[in-house]
PDB file of C-alpha atoms and ligand atoms in Angstrom:
ATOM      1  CA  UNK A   1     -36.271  30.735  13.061  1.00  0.00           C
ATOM      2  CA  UNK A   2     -35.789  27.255  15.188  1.00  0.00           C
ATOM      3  CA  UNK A   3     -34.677  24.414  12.862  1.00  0.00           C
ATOM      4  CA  UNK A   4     -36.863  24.970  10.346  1.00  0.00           C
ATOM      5  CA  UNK A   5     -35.183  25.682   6.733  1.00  0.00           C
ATOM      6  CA  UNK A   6     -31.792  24.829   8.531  1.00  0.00           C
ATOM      7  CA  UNK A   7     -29.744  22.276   6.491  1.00  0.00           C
ATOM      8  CA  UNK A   8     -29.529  19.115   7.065  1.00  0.00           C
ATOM      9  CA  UNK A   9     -27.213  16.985   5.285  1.00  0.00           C
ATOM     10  CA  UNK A  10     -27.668  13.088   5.891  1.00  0.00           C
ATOM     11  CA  UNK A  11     -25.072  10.354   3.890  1.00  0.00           C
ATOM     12  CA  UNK A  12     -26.818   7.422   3.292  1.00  0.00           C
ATOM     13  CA  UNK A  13     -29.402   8.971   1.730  1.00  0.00           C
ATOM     14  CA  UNK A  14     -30.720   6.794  -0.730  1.00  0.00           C
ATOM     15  CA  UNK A  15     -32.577   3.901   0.826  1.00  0.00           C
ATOM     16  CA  UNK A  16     -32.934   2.629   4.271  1.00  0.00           C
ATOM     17  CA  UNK A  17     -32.605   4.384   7.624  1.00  0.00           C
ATOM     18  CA  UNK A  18     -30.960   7.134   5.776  1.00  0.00           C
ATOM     19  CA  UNK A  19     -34.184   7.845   3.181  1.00  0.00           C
ATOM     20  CA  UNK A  20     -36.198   7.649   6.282  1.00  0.00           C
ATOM     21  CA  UNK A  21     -34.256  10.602   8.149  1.00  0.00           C
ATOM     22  CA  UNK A  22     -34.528  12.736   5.310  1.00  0.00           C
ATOM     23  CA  UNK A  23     -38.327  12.376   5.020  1.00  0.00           C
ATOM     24  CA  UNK A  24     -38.688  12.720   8.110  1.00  0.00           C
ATOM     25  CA  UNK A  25     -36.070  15.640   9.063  1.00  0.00           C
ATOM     26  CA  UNK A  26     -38.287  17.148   5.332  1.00  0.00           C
ATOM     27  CA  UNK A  27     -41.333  16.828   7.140  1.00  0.00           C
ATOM     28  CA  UNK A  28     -40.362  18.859  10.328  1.00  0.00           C
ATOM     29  CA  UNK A  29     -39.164  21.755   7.837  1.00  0.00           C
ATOM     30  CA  UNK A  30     -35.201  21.352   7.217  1.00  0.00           C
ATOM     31  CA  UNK A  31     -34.070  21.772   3.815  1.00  0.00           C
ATOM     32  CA  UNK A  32     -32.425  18.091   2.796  1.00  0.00           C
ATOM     33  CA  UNK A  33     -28.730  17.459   1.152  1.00  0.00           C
ATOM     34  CA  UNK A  34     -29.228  14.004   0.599  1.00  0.00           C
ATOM     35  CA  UNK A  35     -25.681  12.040   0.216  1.00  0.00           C
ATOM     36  CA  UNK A  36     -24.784   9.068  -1.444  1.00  0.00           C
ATOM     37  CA  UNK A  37     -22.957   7.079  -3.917  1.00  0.00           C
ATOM     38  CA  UNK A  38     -25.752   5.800  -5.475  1.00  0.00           C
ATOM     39  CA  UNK A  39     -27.283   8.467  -8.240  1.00  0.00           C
ATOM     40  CA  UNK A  40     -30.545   7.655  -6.425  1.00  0.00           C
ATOM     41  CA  UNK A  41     -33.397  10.070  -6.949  1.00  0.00           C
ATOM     42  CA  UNK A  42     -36.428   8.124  -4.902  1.00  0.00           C
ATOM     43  CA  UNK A  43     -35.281  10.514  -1.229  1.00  0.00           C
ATOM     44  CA  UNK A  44     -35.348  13.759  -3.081  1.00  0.00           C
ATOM     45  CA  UNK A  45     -38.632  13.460  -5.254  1.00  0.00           C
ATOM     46  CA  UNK A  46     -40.520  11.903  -2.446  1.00  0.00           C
ATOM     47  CA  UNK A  47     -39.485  14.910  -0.469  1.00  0.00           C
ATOM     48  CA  UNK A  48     -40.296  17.562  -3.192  1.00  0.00           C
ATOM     49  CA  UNK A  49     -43.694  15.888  -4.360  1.00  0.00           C
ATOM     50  CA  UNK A  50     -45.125  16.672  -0.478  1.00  0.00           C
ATOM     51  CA  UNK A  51     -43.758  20.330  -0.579  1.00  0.00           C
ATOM     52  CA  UNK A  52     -40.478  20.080   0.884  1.00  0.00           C
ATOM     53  CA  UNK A  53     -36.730  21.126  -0.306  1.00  0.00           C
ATOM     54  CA  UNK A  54     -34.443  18.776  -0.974  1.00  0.00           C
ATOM     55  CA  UNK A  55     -31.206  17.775  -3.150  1.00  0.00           C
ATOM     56  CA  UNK A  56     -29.265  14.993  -4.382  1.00  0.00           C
ATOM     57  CA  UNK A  57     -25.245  15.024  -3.948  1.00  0.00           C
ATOM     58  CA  UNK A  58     -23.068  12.016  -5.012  1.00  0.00           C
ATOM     59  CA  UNK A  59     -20.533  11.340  -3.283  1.00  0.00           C
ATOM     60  CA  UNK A  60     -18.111   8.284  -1.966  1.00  0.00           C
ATOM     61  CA  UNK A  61     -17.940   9.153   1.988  1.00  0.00           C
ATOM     62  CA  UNK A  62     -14.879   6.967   2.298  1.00  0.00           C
ATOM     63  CA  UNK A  63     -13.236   9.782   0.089  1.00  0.00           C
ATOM     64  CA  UNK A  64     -11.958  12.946   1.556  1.00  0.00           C
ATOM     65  CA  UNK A  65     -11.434  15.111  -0.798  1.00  0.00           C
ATOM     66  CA  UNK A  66     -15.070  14.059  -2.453  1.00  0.00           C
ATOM     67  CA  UNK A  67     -16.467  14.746   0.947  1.00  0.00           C
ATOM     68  CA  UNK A  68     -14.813  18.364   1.251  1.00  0.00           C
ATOM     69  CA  UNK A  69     -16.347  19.088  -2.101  1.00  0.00           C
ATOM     70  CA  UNK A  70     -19.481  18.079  -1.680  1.00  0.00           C
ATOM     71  CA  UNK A  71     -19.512  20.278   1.693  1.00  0.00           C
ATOM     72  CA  UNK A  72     -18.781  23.076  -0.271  1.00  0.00           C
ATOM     73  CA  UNK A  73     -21.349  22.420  -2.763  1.00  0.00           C
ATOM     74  CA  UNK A  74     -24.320  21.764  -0.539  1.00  0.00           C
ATOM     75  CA  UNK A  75     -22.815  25.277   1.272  1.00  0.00           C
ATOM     76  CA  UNK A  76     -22.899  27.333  -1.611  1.00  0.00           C
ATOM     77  CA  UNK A  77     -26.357  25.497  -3.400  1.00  0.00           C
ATOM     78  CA  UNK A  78     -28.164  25.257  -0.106  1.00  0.00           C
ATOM     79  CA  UNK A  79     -26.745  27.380   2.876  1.00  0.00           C
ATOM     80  CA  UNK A  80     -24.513  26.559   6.373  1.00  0.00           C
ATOM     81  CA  UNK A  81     -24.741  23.057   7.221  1.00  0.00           C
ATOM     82  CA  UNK A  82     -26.196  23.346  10.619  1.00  0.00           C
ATOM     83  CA  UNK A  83     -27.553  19.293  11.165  1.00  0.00           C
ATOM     84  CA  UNK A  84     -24.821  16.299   9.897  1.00  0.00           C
ATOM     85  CA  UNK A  85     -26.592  12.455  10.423  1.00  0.00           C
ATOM     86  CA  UNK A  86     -24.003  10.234   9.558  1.00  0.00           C
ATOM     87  CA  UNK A  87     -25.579   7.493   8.551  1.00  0.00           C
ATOM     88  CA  UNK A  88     -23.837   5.948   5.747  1.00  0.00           C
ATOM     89  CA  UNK A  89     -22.526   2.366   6.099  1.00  0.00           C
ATOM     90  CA  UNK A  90     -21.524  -1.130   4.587  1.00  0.00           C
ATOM     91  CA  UNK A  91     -22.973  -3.828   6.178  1.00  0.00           C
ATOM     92  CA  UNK A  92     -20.456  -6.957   7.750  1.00  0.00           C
ATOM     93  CA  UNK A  93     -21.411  -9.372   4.563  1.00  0.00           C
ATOM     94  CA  UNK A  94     -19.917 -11.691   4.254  1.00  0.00           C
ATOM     95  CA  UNK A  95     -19.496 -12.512   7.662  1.00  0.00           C
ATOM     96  CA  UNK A  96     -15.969 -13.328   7.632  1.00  0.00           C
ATOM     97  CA  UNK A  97     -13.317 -13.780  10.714  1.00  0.00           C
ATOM     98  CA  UNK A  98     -10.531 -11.992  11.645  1.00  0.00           C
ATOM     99  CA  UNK A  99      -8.056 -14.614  10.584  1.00  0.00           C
ATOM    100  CA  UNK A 100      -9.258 -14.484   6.875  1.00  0.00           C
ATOM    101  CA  UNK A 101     -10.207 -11.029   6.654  1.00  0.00           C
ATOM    102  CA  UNK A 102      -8.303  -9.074   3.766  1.00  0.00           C
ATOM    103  CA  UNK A 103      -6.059  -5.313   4.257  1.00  0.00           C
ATOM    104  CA  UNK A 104      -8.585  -4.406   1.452  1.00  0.00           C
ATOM    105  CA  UNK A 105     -11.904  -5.666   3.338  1.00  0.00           C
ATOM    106  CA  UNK A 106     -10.875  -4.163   6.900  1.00  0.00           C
ATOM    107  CA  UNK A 107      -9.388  -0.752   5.319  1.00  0.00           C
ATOM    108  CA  UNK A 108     -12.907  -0.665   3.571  1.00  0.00           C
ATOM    109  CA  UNK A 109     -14.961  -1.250   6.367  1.00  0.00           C
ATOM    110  CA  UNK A 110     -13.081   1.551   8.569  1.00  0.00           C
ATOM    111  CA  UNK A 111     -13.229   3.840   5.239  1.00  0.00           C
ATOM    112  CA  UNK A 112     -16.910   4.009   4.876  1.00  0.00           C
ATOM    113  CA  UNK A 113     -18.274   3.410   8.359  1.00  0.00           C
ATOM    114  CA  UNK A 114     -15.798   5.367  10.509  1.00  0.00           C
ATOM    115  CA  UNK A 115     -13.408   7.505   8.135  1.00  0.00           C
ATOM    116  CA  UNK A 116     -16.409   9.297   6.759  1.00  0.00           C
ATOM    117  CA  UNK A 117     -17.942  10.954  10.194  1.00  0.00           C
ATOM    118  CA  UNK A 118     -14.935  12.342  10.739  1.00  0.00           C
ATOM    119  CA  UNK A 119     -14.014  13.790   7.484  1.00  0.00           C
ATOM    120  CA  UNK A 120     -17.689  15.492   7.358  1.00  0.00           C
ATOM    121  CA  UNK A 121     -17.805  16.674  10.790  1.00  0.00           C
ATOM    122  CA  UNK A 122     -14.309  18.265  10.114  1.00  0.00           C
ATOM    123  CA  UNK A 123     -15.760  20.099   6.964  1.00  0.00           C
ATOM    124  CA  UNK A 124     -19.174  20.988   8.854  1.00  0.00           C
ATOM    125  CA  UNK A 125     -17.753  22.021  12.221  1.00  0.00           C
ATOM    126  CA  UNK A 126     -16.782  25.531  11.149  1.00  0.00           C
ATOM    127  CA  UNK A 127     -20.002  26.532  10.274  1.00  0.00           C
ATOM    128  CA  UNK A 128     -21.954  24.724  13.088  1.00  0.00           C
ATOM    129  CA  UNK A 129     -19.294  27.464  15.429  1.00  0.00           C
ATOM    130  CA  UNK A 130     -20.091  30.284  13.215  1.00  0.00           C
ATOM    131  CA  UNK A 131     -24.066  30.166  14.274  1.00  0.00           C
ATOM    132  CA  UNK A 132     -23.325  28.876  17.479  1.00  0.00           C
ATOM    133  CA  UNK A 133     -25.922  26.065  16.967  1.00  0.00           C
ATOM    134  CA  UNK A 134     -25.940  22.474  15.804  1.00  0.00           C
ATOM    135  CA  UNK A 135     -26.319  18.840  15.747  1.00  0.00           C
ATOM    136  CA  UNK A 136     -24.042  15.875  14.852  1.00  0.00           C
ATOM    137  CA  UNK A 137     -25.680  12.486  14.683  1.00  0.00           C
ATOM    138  CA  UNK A 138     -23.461   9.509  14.103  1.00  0.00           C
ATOM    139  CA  UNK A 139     -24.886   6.058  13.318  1.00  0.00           C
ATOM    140  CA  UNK A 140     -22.787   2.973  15.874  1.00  0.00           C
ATOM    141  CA  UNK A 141     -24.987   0.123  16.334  1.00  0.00           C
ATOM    142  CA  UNK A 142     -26.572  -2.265  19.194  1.00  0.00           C
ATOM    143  CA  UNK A 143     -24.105  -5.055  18.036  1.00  0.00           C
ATOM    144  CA  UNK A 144     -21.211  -2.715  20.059  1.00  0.00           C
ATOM    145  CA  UNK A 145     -22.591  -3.833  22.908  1.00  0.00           C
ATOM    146  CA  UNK A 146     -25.085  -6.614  22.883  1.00  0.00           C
ATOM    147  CA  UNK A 147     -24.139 -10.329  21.041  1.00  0.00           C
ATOM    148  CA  UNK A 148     -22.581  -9.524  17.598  1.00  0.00           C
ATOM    149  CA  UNK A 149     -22.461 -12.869  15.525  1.00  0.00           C
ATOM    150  CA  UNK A 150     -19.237 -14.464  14.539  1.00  0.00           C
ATOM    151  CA  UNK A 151     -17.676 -12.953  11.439  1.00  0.00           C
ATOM    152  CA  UNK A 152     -18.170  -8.918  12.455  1.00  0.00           C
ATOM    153  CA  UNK A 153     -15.641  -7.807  14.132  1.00  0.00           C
ATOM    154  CA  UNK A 154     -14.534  -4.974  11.699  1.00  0.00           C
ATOM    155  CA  UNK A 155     -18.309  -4.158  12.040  1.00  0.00           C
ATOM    156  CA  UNK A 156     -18.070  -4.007  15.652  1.00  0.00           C
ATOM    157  CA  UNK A 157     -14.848  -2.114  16.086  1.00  0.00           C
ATOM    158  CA  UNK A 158     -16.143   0.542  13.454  1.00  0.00           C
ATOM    159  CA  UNK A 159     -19.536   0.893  15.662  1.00  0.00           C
ATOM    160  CA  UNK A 160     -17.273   1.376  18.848  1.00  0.00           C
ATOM    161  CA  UNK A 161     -15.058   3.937  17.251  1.00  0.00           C
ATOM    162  CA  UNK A 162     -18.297   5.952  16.260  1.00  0.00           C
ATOM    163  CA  UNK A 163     -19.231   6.292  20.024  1.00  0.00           C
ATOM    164  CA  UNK A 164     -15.529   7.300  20.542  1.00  0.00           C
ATOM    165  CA  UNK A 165     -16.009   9.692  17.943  1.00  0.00           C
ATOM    166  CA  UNK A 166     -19.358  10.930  19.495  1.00  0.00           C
ATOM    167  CA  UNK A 167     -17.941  11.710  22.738  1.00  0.00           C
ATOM    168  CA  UNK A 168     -14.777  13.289  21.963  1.00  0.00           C
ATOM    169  CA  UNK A 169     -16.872  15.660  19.598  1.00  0.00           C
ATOM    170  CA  UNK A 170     -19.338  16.482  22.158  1.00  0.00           C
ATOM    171  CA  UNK A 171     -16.687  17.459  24.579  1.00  0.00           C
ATOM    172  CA  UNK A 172     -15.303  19.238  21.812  1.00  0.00           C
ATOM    173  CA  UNK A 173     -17.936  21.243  20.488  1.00  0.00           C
ATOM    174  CA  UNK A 174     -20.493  21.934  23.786  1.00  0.00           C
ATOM    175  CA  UNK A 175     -19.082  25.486  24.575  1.00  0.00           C
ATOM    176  CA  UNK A 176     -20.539  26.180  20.919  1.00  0.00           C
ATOM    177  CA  UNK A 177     -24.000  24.940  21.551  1.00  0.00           C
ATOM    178  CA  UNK A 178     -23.598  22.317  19.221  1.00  0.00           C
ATOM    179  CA  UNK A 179     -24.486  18.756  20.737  1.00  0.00           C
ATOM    180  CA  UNK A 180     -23.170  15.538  19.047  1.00  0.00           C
ATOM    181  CA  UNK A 181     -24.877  11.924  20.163  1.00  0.00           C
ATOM    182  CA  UNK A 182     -25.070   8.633  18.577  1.00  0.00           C
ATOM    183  CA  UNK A 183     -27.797   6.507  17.835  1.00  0.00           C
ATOM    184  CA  UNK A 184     -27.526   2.639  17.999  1.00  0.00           C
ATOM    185  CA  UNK A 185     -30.229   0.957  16.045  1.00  0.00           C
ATOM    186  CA  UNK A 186     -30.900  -3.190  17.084  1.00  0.00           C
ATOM    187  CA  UNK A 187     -31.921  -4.922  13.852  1.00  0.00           C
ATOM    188  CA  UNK A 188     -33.961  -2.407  11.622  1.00  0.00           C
ATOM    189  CA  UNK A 189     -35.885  -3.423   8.017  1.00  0.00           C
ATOM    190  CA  UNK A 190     -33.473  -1.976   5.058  1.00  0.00           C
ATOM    191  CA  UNK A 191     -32.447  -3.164   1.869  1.00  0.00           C
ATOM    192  CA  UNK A 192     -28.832  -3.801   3.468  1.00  0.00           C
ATOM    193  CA  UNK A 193     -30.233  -6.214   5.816  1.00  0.00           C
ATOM    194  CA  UNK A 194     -32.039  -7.833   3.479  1.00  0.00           C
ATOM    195  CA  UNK A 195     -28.770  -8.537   1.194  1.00  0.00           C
ATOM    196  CA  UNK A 196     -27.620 -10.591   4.572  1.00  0.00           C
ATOM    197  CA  UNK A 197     -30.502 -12.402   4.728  1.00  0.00           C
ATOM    198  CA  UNK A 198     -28.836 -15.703   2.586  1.00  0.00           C
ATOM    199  CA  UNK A 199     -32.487 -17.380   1.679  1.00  0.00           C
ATOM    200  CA  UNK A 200     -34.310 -14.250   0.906  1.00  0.00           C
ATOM    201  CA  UNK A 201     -37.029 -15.268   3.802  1.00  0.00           C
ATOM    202  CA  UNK A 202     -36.940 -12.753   6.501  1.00  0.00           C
ATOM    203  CA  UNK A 203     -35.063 -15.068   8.528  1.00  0.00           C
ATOM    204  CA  UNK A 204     -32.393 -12.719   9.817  1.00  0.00           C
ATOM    205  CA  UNK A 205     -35.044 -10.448  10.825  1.00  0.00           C
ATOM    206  CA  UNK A 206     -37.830 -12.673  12.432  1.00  0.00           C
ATOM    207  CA  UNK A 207     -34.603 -13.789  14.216  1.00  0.00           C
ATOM    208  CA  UNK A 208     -33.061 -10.882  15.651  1.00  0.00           C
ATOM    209  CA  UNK A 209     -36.888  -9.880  16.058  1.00  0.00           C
ATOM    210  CA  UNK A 210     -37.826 -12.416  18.316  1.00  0.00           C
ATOM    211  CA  UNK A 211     -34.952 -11.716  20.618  1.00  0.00           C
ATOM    212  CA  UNK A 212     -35.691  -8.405  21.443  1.00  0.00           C
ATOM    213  CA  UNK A 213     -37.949  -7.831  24.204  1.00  0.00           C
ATOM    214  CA  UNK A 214     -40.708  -5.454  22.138  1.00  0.00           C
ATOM    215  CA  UNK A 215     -41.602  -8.040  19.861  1.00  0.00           C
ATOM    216  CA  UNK A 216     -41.982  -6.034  16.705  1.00  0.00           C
ATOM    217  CA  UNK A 217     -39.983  -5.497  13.346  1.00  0.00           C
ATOM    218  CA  UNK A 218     -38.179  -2.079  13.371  1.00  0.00           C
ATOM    219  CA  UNK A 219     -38.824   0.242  10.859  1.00  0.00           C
ATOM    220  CA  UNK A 220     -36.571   3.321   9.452  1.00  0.00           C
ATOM    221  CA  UNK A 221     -39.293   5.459  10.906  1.00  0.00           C
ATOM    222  CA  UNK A 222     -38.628   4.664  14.266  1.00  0.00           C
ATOM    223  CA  UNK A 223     -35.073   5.732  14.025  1.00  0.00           C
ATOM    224  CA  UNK A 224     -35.843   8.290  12.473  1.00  0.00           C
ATOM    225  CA  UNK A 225     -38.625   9.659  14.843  1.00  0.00           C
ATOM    226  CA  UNK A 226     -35.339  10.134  17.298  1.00  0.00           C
ATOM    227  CA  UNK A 227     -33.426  11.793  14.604  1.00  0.00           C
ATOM    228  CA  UNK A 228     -35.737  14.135  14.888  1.00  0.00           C
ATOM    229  CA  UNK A 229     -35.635  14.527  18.398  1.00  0.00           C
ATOM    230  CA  UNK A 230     -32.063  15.169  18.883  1.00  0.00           C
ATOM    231  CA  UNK A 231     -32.580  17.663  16.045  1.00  0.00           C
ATOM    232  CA  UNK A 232     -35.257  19.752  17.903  1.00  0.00           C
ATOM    233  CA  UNK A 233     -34.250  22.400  20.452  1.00  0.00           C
ATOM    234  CA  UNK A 234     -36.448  20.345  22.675  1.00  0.00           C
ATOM    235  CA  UNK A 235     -32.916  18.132  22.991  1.00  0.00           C
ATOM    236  CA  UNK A 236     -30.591  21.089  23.532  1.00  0.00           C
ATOM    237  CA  UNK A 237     -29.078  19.587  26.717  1.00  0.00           C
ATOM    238  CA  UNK A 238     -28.685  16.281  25.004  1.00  0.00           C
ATOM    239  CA  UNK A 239     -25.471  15.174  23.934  1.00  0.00           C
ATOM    240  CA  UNK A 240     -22.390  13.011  24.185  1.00  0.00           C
ATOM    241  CA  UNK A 241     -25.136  10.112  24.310  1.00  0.00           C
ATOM    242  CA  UNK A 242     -25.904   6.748  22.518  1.00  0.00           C
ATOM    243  CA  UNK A 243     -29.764   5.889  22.145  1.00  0.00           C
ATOM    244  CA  UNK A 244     -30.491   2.411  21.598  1.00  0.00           C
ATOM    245  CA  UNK A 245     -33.496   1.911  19.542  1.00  0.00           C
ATOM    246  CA  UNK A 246     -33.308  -2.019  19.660  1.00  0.00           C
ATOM    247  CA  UNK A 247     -36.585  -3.170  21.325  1.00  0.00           C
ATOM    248  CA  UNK A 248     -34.786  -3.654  24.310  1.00  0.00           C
ATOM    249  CA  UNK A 249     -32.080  -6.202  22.690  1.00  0.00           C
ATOM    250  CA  UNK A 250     -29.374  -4.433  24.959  1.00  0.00           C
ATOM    251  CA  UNK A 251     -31.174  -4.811  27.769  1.00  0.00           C
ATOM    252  CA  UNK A 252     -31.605  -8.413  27.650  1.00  0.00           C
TER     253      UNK A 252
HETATM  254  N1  NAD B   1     -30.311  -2.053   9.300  1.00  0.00           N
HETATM  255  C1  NAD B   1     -29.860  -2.404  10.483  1.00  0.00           C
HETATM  256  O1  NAD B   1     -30.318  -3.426  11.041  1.00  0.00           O
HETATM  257  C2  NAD B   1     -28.791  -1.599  11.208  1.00  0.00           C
HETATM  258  C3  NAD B   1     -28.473  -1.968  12.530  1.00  0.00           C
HETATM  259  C4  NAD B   1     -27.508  -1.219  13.218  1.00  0.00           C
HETATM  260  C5  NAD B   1     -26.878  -0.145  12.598  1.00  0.00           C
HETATM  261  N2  NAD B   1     -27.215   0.168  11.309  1.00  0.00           N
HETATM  262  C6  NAD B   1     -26.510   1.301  10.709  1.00  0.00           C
HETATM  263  O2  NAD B   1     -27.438   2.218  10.174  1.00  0.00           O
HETATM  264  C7  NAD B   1     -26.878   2.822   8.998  1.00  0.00           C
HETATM  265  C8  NAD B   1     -27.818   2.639   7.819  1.00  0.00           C
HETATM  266  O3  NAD B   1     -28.051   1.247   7.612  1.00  0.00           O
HETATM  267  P1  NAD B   1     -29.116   0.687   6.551  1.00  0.00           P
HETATM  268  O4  NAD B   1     -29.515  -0.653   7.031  1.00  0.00           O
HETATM  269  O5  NAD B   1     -30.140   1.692   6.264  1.00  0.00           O
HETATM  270  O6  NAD B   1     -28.150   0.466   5.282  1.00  0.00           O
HETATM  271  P2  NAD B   1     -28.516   0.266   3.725  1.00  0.00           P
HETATM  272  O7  NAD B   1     -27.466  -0.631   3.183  1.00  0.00           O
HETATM  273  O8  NAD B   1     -29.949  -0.120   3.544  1.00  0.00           O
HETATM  274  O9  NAD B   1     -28.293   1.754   3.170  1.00  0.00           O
HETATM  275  C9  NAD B   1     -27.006   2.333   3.298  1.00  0.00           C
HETATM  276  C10 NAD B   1     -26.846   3.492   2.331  1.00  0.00           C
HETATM  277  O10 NAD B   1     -25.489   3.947   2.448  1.00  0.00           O
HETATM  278  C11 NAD B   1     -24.972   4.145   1.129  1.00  0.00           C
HETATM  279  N3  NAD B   1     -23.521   3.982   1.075  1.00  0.00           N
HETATM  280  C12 NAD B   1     -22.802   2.857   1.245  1.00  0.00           C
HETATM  281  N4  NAD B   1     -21.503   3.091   1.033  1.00  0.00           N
HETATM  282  C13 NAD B   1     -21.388   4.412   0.717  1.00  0.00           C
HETATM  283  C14 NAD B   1     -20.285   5.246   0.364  1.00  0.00           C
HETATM  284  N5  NAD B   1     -19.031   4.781   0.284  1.00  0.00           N
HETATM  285  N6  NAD B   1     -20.541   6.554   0.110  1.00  0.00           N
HETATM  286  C15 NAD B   1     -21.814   7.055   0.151  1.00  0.00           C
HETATM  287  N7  NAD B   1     -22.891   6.295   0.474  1.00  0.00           N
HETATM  288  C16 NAD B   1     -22.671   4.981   0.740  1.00  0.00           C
HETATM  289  C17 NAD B   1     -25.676   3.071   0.275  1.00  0.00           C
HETATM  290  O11 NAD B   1     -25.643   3.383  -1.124  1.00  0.00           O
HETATM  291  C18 NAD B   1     -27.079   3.080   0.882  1.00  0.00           C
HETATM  292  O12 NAD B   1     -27.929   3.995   0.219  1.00  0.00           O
HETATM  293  C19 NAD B   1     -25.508   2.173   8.791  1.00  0.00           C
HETATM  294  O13 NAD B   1     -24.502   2.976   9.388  1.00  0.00           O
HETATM  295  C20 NAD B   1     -25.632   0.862   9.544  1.00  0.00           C
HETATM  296  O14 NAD B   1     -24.405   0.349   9.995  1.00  0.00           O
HETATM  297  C21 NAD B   1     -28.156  -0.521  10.604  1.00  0.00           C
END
């Protein structure tokens, strides 16, 4: 049956990037357990009004025993998990540096952004091995290895340990068919950039903007569009990769 009516469960599923995979994974013809802690219903009704399938879980990634659960239920409710995007993440905001940074602020950080990808791809693996198919997509970011400003260095070690994360998976889980890559967005137009964005002007973004070398805003669609990619069996003999999708910011 190729991907289509496979499951795809994406965290982060309420606004941003993570709204954007699920339309889009929606549109190619996956059925969509969106994830987040936010009782959000904008993802799933956008995705039902154009004919697709989709449903709403809640659930606090950071947690482990929430995420097992909510495994299960998307499992029993919707069928084998066969595509995880880990997308969910807090955003370095404050900026704050390492020499006034809280347990409770780094432990956080680490929770949501790194903790989670493993605790879902723990509770998805099993099925992923019993079809002998699927995809793991976890979210680092350019910042890992272009210029991060001052005051994210919990960001940037929680980025780094998702590409760790990536490529010990992939070696992992390759005799199983099931590929696992990360994708590294540069600066990307989301409601949790905007909340970084101090004046409210689209500074932090006609900033970051005008140092990349395409000189145009990204969108959650264009992150998405590779999503999608690494989802289709055209990418079967992808993985253990990061894909920057930064308008060339790394490259500069
Ligand atoms: N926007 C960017 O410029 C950018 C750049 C590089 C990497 N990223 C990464 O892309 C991913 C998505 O970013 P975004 O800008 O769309 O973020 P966003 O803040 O706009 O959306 C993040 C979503 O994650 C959810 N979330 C946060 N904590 C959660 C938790 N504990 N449990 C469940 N859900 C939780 C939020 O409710 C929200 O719906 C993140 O991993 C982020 O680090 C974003």
């Amino acid at each position: 049956m190729g991907i289509q009516r496979k499951v795809a469960l994406v965290t982060g599923a309420a606004k941003g990037i993570g709204r954007g995979i699920c339309e889009r994974l929606a549109a190619d013809g996956l059925v969509i357990a969106a994830v987040d802690i936010e009782p959000s219903s904008d993802t799933v009704k956008s995705i039902i009004d154009v004919g697709g399938r989709a449903a709403m879980y809640i659930c606090d990634v950071s947690k482990a025993d929430q995420v097992n659960a909510t495994v299960a239920a998307i499992a029993r409710e919707l069928g084998p998990v066969a595509v995880l995007v880990n997308n969910a993440g807090i955003h370095p905001n404050p900026p704050t540096m390492t020499k006034d940074m809280s347990d409770e602020r780094w432990h956080q950080m680490v929770a949501v952004d790194l903790d989670s990808m493993f605790y879902f791809a723990r509770a998805c693996i099993p099925m992923m091995q019993e079809f002998k198919w699927g995809r793991i997509i976890n979210f680092s970011s350019a910042c890992f290895d272009g210029f991060t400003p001052p005051g994210a260095t919990h960001y940037m070690t929680v980025k780094g340990g998702a590409v760790g994360l990536t490529r010990g998976l992939s070696t992992e889980l390759g005799s199983d068919f099931i590929t696992c890559n990360a994708i590294a967005p540069g600066t990307v137009d989301t409601p949790g950039l905007s909340e970084m964005d101090p004046t409210g002007s689209g500074m932090v973004l006609k900033a970051a903007t005008a140092s990349q070398l395409v000189q145009k805003i990204t969108k959650p669609h264009n992150i998405a569009a590779a999503v999608s990619w690494l989802v289709s069996e055209e990418a079967d003999m992808v993985t253990g990769q990061v894909i920057h999708i930064d308008g060339g910011v790394t490259r500069t």
